[in-house]
Short mmCIF file of C-alpha atoms in Angstrom, two decimals:
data_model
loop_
_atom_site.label_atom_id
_atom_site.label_comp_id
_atom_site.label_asym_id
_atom_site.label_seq_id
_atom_site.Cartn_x
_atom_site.Cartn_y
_atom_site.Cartn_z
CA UNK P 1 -8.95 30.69 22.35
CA UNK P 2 -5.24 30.15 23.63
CA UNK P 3 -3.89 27.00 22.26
CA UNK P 4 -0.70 25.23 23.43
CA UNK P 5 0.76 21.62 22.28
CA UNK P 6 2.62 19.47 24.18
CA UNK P 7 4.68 17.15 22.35
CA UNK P 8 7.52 17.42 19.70
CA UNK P 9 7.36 14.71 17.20
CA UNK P 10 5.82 13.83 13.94
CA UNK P 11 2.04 14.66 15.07
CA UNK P 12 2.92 17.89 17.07
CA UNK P 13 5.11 19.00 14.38
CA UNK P 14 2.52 18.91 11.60
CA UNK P 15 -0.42 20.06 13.77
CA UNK P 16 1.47 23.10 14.40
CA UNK P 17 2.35 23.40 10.74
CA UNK P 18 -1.25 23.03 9.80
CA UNK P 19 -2.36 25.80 12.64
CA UNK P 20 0.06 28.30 10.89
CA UNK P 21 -1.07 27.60 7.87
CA UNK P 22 -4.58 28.69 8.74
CA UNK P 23 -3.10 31.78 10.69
CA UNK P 24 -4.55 30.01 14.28
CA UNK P 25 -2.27 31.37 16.68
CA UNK P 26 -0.58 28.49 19.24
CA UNK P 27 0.39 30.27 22.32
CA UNK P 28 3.33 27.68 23.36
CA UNK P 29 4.86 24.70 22.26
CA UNK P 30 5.58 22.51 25.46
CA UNK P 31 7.84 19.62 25.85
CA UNK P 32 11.20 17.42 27.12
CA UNK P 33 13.22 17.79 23.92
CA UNK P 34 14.21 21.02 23.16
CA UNK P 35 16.01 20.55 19.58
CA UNK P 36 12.87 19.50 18.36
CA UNK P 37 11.07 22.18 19.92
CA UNK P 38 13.37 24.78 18.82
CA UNK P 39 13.02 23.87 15.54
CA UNK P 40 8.87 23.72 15.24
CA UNK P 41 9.30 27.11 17.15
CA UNK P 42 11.55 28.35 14.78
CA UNK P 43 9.85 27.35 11.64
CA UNK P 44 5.90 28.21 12.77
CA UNK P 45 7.00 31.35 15.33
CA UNK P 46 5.85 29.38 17.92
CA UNK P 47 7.31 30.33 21.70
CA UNK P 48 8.46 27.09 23.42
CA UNK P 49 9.65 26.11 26.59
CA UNK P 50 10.82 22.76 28.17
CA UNK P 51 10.20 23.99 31.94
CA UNK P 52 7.26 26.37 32.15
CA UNK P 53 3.82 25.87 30.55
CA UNK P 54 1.66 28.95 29.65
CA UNK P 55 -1.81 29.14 30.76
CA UNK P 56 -4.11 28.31 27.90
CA UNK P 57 -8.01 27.41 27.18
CA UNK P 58 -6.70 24.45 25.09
CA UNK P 59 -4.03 22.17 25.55
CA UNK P 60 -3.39 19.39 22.97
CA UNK P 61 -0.91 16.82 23.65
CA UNK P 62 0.60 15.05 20.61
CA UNK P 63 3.14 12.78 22.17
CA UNK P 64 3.92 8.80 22.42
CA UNK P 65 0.73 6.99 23.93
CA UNK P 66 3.24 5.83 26.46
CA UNK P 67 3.52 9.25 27.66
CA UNK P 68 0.16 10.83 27.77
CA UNK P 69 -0.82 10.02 30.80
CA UNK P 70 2.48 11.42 32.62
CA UNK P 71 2.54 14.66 30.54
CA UNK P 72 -1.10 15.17 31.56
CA UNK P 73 -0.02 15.27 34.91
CA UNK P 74 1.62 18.92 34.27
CA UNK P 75 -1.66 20.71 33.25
CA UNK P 76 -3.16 21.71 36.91
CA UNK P 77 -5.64 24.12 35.49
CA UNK P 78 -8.99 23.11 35.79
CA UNK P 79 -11.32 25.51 33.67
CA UNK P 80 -9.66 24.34 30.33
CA UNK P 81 -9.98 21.87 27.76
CA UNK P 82 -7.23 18.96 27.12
CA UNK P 83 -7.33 16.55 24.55
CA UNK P 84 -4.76 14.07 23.31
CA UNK P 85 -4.11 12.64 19.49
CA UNK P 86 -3.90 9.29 20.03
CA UNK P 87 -5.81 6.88 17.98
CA UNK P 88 -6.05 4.27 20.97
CA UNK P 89 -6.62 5.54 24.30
CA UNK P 90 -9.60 6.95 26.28
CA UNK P 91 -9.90 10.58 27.00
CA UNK P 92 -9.69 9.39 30.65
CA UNK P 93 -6.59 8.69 30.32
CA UNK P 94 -6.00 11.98 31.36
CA UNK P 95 -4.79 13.05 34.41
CA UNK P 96 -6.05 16.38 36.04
CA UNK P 97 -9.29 18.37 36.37
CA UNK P 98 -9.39 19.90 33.51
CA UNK P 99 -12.62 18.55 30.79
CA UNK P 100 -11.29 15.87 29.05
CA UNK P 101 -11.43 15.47 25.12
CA UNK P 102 -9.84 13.55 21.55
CA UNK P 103 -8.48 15.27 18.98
CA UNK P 104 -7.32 12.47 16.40
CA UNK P 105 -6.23 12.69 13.12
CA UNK P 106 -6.45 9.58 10.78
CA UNK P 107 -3.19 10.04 8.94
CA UNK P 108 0.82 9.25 8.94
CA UNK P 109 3.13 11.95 9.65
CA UNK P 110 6.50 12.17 9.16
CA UNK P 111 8.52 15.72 9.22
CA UNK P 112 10.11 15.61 6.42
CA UNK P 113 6.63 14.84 4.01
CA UNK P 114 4.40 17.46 3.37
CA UNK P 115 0.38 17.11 3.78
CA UNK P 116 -2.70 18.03 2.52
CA UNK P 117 -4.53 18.89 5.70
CA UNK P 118 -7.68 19.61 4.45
CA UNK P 119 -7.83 15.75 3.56
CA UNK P 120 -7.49 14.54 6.93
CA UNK P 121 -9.98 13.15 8.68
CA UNK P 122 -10.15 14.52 12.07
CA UNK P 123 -12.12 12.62 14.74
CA UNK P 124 -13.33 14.58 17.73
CA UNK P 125 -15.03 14.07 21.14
CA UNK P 126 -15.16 15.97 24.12
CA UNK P 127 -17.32 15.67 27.78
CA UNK P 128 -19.88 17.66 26.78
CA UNK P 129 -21.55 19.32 23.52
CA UNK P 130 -19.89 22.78 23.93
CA UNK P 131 -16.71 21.41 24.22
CA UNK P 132 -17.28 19.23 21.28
CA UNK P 133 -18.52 22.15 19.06
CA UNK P 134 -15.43 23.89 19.63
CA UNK P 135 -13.06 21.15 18.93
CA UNK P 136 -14.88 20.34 16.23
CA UNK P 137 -14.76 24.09 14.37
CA UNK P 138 -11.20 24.12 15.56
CA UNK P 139 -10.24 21.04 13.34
CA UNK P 140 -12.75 22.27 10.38
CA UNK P 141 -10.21 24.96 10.14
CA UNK P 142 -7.76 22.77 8.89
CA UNK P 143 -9.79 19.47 7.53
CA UNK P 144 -12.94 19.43 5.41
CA UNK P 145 -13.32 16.19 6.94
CA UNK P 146 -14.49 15.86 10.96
CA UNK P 147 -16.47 13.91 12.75
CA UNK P 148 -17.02 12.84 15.92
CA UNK P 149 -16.29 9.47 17.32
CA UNK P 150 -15.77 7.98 20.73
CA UNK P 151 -13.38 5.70 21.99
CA UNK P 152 -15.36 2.78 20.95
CA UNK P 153 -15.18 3.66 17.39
CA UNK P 154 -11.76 5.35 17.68
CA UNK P 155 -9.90 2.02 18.31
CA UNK P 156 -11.24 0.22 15.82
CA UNK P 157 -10.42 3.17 13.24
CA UNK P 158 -6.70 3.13 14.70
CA UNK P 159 -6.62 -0.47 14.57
CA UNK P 160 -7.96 -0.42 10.71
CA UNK P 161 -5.15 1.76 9.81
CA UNK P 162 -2.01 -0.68 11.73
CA UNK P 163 -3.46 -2.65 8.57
CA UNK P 164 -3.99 -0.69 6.27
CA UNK P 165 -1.20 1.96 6.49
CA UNK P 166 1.87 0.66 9.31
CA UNK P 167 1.63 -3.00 7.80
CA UNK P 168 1.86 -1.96 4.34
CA UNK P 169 4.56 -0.08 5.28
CA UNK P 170 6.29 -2.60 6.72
CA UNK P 171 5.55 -4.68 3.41
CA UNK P 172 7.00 -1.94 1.24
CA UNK P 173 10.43 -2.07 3.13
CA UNK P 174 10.33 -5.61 3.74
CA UNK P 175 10.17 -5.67 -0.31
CA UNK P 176 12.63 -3.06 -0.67
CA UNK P 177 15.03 -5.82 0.92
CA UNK P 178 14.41 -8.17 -1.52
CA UNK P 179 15.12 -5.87 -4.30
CA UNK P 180 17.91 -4.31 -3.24
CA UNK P 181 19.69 -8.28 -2.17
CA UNK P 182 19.75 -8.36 -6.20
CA UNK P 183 20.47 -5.30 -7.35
CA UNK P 184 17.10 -4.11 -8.37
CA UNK P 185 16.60 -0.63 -8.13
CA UNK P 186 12.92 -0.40 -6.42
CA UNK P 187 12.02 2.55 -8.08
CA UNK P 188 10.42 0.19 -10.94
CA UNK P 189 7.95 -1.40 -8.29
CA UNK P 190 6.67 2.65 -7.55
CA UNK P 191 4.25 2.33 -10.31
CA UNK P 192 2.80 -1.01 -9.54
CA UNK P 193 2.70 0.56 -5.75
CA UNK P 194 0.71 4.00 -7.13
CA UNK P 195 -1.48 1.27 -9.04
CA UNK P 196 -2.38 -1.13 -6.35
CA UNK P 197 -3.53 1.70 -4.07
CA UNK P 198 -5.18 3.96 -6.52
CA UNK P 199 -7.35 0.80 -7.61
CA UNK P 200 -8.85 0.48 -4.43
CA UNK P 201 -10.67 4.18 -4.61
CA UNK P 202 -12.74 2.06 -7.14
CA UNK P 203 -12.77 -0.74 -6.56
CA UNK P 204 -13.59 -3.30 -3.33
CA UNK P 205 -9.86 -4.43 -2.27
CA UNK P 206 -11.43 -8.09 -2.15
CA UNK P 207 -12.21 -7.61 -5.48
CA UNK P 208 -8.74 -6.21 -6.70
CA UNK P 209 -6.76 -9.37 -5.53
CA UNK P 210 -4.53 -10.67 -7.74
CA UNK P 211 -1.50 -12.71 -7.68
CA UNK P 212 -0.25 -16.34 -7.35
CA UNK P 213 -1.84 -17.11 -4.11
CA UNK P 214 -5.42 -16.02 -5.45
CA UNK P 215 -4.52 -18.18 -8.50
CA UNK P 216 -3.62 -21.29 -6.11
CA UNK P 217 -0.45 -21.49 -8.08
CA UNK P 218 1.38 -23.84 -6.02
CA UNK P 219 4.16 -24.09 -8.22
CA UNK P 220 4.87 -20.16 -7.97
CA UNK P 221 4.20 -20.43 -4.27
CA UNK P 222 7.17 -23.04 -3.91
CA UNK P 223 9.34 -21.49 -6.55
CA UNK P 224 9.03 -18.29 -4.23
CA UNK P 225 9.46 -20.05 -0.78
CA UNK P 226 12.86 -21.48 -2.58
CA UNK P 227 14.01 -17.64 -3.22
CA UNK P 228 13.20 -16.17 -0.04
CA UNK P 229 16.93 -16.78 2.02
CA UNK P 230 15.32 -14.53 5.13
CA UNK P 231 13.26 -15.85 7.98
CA UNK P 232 11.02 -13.20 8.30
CA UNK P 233 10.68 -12.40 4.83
CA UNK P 234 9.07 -16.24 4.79
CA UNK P 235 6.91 -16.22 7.28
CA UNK P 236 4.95 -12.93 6.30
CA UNK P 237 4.99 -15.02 2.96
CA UNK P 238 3.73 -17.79 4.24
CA UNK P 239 1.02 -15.71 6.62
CA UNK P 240 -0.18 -14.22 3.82
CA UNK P 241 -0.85 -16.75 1.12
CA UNK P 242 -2.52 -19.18 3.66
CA UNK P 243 -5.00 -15.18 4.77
CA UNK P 244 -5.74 -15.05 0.92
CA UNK P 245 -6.33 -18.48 0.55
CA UNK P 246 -8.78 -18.50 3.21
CA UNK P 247 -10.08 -15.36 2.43
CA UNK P 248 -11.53 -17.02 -1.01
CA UNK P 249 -11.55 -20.40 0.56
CA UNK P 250 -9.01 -21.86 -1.83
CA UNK Y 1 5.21 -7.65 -38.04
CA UNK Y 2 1.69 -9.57 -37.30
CA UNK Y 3 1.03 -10.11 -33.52
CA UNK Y 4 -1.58 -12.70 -31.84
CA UNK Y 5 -2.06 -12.38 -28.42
CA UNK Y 6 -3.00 -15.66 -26.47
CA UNK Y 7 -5.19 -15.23 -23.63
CA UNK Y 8 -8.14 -13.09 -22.57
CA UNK Y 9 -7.67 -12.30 -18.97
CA UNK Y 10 -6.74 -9.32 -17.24
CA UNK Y 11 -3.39 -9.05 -18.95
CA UNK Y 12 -4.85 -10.36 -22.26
CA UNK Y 13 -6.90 -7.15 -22.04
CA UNK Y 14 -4.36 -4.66 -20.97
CA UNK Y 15 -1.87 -5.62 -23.49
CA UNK Y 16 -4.68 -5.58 -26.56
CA UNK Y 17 -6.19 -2.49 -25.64
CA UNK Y 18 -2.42 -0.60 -24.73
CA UNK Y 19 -1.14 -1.85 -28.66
CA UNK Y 20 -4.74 -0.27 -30.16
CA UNK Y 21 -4.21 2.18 -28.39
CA UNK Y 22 -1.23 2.81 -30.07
CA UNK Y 23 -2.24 1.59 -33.25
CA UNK Y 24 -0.10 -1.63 -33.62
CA UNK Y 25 -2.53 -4.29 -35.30
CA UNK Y 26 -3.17 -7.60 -33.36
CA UNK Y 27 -4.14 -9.96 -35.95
CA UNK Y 28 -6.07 -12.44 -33.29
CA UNK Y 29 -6.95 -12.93 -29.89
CA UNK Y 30 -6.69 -16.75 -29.51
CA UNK Y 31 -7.91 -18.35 -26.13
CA UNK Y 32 -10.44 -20.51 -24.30
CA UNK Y 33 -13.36 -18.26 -23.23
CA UNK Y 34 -15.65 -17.19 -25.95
CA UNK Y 35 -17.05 -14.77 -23.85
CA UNK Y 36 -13.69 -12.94 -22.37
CA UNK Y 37 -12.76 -13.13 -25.98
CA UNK Y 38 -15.40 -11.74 -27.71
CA UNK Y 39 -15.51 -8.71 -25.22
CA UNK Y 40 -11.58 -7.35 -26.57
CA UNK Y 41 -12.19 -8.91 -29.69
CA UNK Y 42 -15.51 -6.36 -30.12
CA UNK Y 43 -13.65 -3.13 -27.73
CA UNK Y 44 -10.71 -3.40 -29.37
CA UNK Y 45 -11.64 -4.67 -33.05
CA UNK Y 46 -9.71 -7.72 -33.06
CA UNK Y 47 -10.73 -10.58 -34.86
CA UNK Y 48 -10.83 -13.68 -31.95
CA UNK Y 49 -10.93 -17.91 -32.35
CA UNK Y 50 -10.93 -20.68 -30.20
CA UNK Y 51 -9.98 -23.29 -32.67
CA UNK Y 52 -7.86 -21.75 -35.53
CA UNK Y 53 -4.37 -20.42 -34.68
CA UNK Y 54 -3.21 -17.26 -37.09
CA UNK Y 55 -0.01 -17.12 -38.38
CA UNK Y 56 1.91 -14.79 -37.32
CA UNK Y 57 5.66 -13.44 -36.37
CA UNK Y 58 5.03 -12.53 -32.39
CA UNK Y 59 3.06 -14.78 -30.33
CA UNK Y 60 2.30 -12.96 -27.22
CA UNK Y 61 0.97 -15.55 -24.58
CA UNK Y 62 -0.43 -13.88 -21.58
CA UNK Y 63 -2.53 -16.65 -19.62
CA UNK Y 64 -2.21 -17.80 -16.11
CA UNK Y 65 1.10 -19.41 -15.20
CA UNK Y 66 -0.10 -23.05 -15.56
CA UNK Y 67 -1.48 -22.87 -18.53
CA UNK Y 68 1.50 -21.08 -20.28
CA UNK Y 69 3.32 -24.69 -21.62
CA UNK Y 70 -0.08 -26.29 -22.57
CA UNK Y 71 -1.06 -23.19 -24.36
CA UNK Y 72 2.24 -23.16 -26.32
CA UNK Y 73 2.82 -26.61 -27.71
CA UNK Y 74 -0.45 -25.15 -30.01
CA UNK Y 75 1.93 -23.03 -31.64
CA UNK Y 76 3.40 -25.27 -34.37
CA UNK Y 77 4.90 -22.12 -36.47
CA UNK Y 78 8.85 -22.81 -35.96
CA UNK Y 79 10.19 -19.16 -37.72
CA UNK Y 80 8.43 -16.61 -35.00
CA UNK Y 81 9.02 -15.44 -31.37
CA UNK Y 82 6.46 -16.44 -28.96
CA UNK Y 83 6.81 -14.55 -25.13
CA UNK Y 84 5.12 -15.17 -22.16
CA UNK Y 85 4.28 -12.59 -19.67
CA UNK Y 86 4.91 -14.03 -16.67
CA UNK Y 87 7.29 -12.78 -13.91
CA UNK Y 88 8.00 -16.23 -13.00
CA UNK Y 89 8.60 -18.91 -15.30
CA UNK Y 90 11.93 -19.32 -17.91
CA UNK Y 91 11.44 -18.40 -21.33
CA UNK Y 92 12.49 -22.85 -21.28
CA UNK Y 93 9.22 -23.05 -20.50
CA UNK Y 94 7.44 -22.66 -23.63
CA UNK Y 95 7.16 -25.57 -25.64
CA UNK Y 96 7.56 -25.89 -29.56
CA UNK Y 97 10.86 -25.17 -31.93
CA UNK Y 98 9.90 -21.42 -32.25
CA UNK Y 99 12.25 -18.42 -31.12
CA UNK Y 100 11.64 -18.31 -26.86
CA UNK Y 101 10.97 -14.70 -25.36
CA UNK Y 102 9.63 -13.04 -22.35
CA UNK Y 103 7.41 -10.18 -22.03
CA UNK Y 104 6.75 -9.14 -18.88
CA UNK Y 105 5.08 -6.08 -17.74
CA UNK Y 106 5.68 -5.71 -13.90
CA UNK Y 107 2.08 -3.96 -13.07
CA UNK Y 108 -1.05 -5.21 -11.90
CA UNK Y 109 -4.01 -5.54 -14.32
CA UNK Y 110 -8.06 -4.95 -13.37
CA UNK Y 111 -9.94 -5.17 -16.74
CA UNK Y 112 -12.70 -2.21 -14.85
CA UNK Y 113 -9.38 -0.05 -13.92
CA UNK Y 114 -7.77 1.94 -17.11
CA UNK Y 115 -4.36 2.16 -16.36
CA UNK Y 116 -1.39 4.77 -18.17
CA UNK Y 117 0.90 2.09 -20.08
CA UNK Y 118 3.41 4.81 -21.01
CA UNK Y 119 4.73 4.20 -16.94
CA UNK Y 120 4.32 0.53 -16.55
CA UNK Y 121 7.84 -1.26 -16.61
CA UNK Y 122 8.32 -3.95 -19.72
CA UNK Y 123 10.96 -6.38 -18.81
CA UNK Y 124 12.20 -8.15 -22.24
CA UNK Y 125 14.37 -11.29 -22.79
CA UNK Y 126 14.95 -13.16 -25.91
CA UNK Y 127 17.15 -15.97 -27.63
CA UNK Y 128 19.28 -13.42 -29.84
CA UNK Y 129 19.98 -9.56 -30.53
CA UNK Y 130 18.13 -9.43 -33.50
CA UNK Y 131 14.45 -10.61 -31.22
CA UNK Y 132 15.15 -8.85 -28.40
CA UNK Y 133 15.56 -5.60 -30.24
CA UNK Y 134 12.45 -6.38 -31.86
CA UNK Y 135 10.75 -6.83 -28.29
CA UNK Y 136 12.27 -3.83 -26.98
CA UNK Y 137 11.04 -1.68 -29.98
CA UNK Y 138 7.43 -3.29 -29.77
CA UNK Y 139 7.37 -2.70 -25.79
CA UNK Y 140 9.09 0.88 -26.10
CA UNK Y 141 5.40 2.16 -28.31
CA UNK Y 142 3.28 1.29 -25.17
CA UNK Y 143 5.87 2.21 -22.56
CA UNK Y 144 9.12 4.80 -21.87
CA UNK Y 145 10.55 2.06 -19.26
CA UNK Y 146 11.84 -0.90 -21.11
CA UNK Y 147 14.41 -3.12 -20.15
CA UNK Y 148 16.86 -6.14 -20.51
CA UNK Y 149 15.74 -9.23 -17.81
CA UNK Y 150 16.93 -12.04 -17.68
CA UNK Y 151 15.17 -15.18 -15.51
CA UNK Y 152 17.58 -15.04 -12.67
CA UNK Y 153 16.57 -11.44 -12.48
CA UNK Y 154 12.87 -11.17 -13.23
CA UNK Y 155 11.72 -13.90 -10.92
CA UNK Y 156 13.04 -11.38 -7.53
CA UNK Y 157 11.11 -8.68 -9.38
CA UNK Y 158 7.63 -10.41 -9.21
CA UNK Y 159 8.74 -11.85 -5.64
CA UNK Y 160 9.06 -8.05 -4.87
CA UNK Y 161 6.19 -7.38 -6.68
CA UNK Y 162 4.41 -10.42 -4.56
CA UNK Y 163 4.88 -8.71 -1.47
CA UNK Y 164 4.30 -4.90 -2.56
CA UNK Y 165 1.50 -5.45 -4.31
CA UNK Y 166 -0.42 -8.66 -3.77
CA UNK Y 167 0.38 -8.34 -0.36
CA UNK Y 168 -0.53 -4.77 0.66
CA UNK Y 169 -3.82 -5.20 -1.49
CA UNK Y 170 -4.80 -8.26 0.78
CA UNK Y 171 -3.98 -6.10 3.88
CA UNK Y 172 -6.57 -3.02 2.61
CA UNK Y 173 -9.06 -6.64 1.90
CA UNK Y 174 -8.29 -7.19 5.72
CA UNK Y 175 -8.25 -4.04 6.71
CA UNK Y 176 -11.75 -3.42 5.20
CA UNK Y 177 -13.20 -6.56 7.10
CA UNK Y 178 -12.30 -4.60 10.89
CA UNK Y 179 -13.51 -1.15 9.60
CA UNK Y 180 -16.94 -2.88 8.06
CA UNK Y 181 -17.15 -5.10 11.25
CA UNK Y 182 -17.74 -2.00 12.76
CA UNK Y 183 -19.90 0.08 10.73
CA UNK Y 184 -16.61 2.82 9.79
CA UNK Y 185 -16.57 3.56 6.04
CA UNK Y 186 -13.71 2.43 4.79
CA UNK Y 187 -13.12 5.69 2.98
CA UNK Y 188 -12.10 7.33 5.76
CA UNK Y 189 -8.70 5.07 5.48
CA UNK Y 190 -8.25 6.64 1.47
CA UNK Y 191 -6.07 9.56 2.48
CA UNK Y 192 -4.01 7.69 5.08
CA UNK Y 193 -3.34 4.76 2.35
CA UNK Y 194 -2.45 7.81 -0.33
CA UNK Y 195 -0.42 9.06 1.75
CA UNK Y 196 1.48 5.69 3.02
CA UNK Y 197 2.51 5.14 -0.79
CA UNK Y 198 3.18 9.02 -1.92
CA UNK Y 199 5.52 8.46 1.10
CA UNK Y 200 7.94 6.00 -0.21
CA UNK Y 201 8.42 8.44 -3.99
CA UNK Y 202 10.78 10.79 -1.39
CA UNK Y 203 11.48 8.32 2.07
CA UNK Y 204 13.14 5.11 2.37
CA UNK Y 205 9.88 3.07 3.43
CA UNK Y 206 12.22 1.59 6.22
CA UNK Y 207 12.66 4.93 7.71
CA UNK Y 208 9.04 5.84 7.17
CA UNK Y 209 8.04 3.35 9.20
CA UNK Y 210 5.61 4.84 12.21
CA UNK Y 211 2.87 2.36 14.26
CA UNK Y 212 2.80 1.11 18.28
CA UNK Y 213 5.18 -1.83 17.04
CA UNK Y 214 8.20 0.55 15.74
CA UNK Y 215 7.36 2.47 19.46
CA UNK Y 216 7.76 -0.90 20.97
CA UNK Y 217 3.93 0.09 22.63
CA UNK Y 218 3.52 -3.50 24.09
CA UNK Y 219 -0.18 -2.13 25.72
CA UNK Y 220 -1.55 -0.69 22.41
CA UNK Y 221 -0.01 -4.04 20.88
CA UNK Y 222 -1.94 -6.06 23.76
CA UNK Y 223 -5.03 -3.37 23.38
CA UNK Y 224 -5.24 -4.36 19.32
CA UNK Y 225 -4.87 -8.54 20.13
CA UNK Y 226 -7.97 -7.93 22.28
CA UNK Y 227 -9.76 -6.36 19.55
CA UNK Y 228 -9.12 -9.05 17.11
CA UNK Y 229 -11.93 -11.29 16.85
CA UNK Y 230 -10.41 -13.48 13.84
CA UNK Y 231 -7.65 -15.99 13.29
CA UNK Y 232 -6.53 -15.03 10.45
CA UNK Y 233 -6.45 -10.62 11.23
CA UNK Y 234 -4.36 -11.57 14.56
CA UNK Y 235 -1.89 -14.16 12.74
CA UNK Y 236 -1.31 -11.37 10.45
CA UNK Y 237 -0.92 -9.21 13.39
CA UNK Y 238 1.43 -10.90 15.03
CA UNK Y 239 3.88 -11.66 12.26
CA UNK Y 240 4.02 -8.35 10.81
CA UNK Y 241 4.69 -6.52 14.24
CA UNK Y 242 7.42 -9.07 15.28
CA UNK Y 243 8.97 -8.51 11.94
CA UNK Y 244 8.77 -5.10 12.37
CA UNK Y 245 10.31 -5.47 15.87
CA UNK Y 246 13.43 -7.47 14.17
CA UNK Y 247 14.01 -4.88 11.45
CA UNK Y 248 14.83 -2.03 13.83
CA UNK Y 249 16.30 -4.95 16.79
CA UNK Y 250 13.43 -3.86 19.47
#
């Protein structure tokens, strides 16, 4: 099976990383921005181009959702397969007559971190079962863990993880700022971090919660409304007390 | 030097089992709750009471924040050091004519999840040299990171803690209510929340940041509002995406 990606970022970057690893040759790596190209060419010994895309029997695109749709657009062959990674679109939001499909994978990527592929959990779906089958021994290649899911499903599980994985993110560096504004190097809150997310392999998160809001320790809750000197900082503080609160009606 | 530990909560529990562990002798467990009691006093052969203080040298007091003066003025003793373990009240707090200390270990305690003390940060403050060596001896057996806090200081580290732990642990709780609304085991989201955290040990979290709200991907933004069937997910929602919009000025 020829496979070619279209895309250059995080996703495309670590797909093609993860198809080396397994020895799956990718015909072409296809896209607008050629440093980035260059270098996932470069390190997998992958041919790219910017301009001229190779005829293949798979074609996944692993670019912004914004830009799915219009990169479709450049795939005119019709007897192939093309599937995109996003978490949150349809398969028909492809454009072309080529067999539509999904190839997501429930993770975050960044370059510069190295993965665990097999760990991934790849969700697949495709127009009809052959399709499907293929897509789905492709991504057993790399992850021990696929399974198929349509669009319905697919949302949800992309929506789950703004929560669970963006979010917390976003918490982490929000917290960072608060640290840093005295001094505090935030390397001392890594083991609390490890601990509050290894906990949850065992046990229920609502069952884990701890801290002054789940204690209805209004005096902490003011003392801490008093420190915070940023906005933003506040409201998430605020948001998130009054979500635990009502989470244990307190 | 003979220890009593006041308490017999989460912390209460951690801190008894981490000194037999060890082998520093706790001469008493002192608290409210037979039952809590009983359970360290019988897995970690400690004698308990809930009427007759010990005497003792170090009183460690490790109950909620509200009850931390009440608990104190029982402590009539006026030659010993008596600590709290709280992130964030003043040593001031504790009430009697003893020595005043903190003890604070910045980690979060589940009596069901074993934890490796050796990695949890101790935070120490005391009225003199001569205690605070003492506490910083006693805190270096469970744990290689011990250090000097003051109250100015400690009370930004449990803020930070606040939002990087009790925070992100309510976002999995929240997280886990979308995925079980629609019938996706929340295991799936394991590896992606690993990852998230193993993330930040080697990337600023600020520039690990990925999601539709760092794209600026106003239709998967509007997609995910749609999909939101509760008050509380979508205030959530909406705060932490517009903060993440102001961090990087989108």
């Amino acid at each position: 099976m020829k496979i070619v990606i279209l895309g250059s970022g995080n996703v495309a970057y670590h797909l093609a990383k993860a198809f080396k690893e397994k020895n799956i040759a990718v015909s072409q790596i296809f896209g607008r921005n050629e440093n980035d190209l260059k270098e996932i060419s470069e390190k997998f010994n992958i041919p790219f181009s910017t301009t001229e895309l190779l005829d293949a029997d798979f074609y996944l695109i692993a670019v912004n959702d914004d830009a799915v749709a219009t990169i479709s657009k450049q795939i005119t062959k019709e007897n192939c397969v093309v599937a995109h990674t996003s978490g949150s679109l349809p398969k028909e939001i492809l454009e072309g007559k080529f067999r539509k499909a999904s190839f997501y994978p429930l993770q975050t990527f960044s370059k510069s971190k190295e993965l665990k592929y097999s760990e991934i959990p790849f969700f697949v779906e495709a127009e009809n079962e052959n399709d499907l089958k293929t897509l789905e021994n492709l991504a057993s290649k790399i992850s021990e863990n696929v399974m198929k899911s349509d669009y319905e499903k697919r949302k949800y599980i992309h929506l789950t993880a703004v929560f669970a994985c963006n979010f917390v993110n976003h918490l982490f560096a929000r917290a960072k700022e608060i640290s840093d504004s005295q001094q505090i190097p935030f390397q001392y809150f890594l083991p609390l971090i490890k601990e509050t997310t290894s906990k949850i392999n065992t046990i229920d998160p609502k069952l884990a919660q701890t801290g002054p809001a789940i204690r209805n320790d209004e005096k902490i809750l003011q003392l801490h409304e008093a420190l915070i000197n940023d906005e933003e900082h506040l409201k998430i503080y605020k948001v998130m007390n009054e979500s635990i609160k009502k989470m244990y009606e307190l």
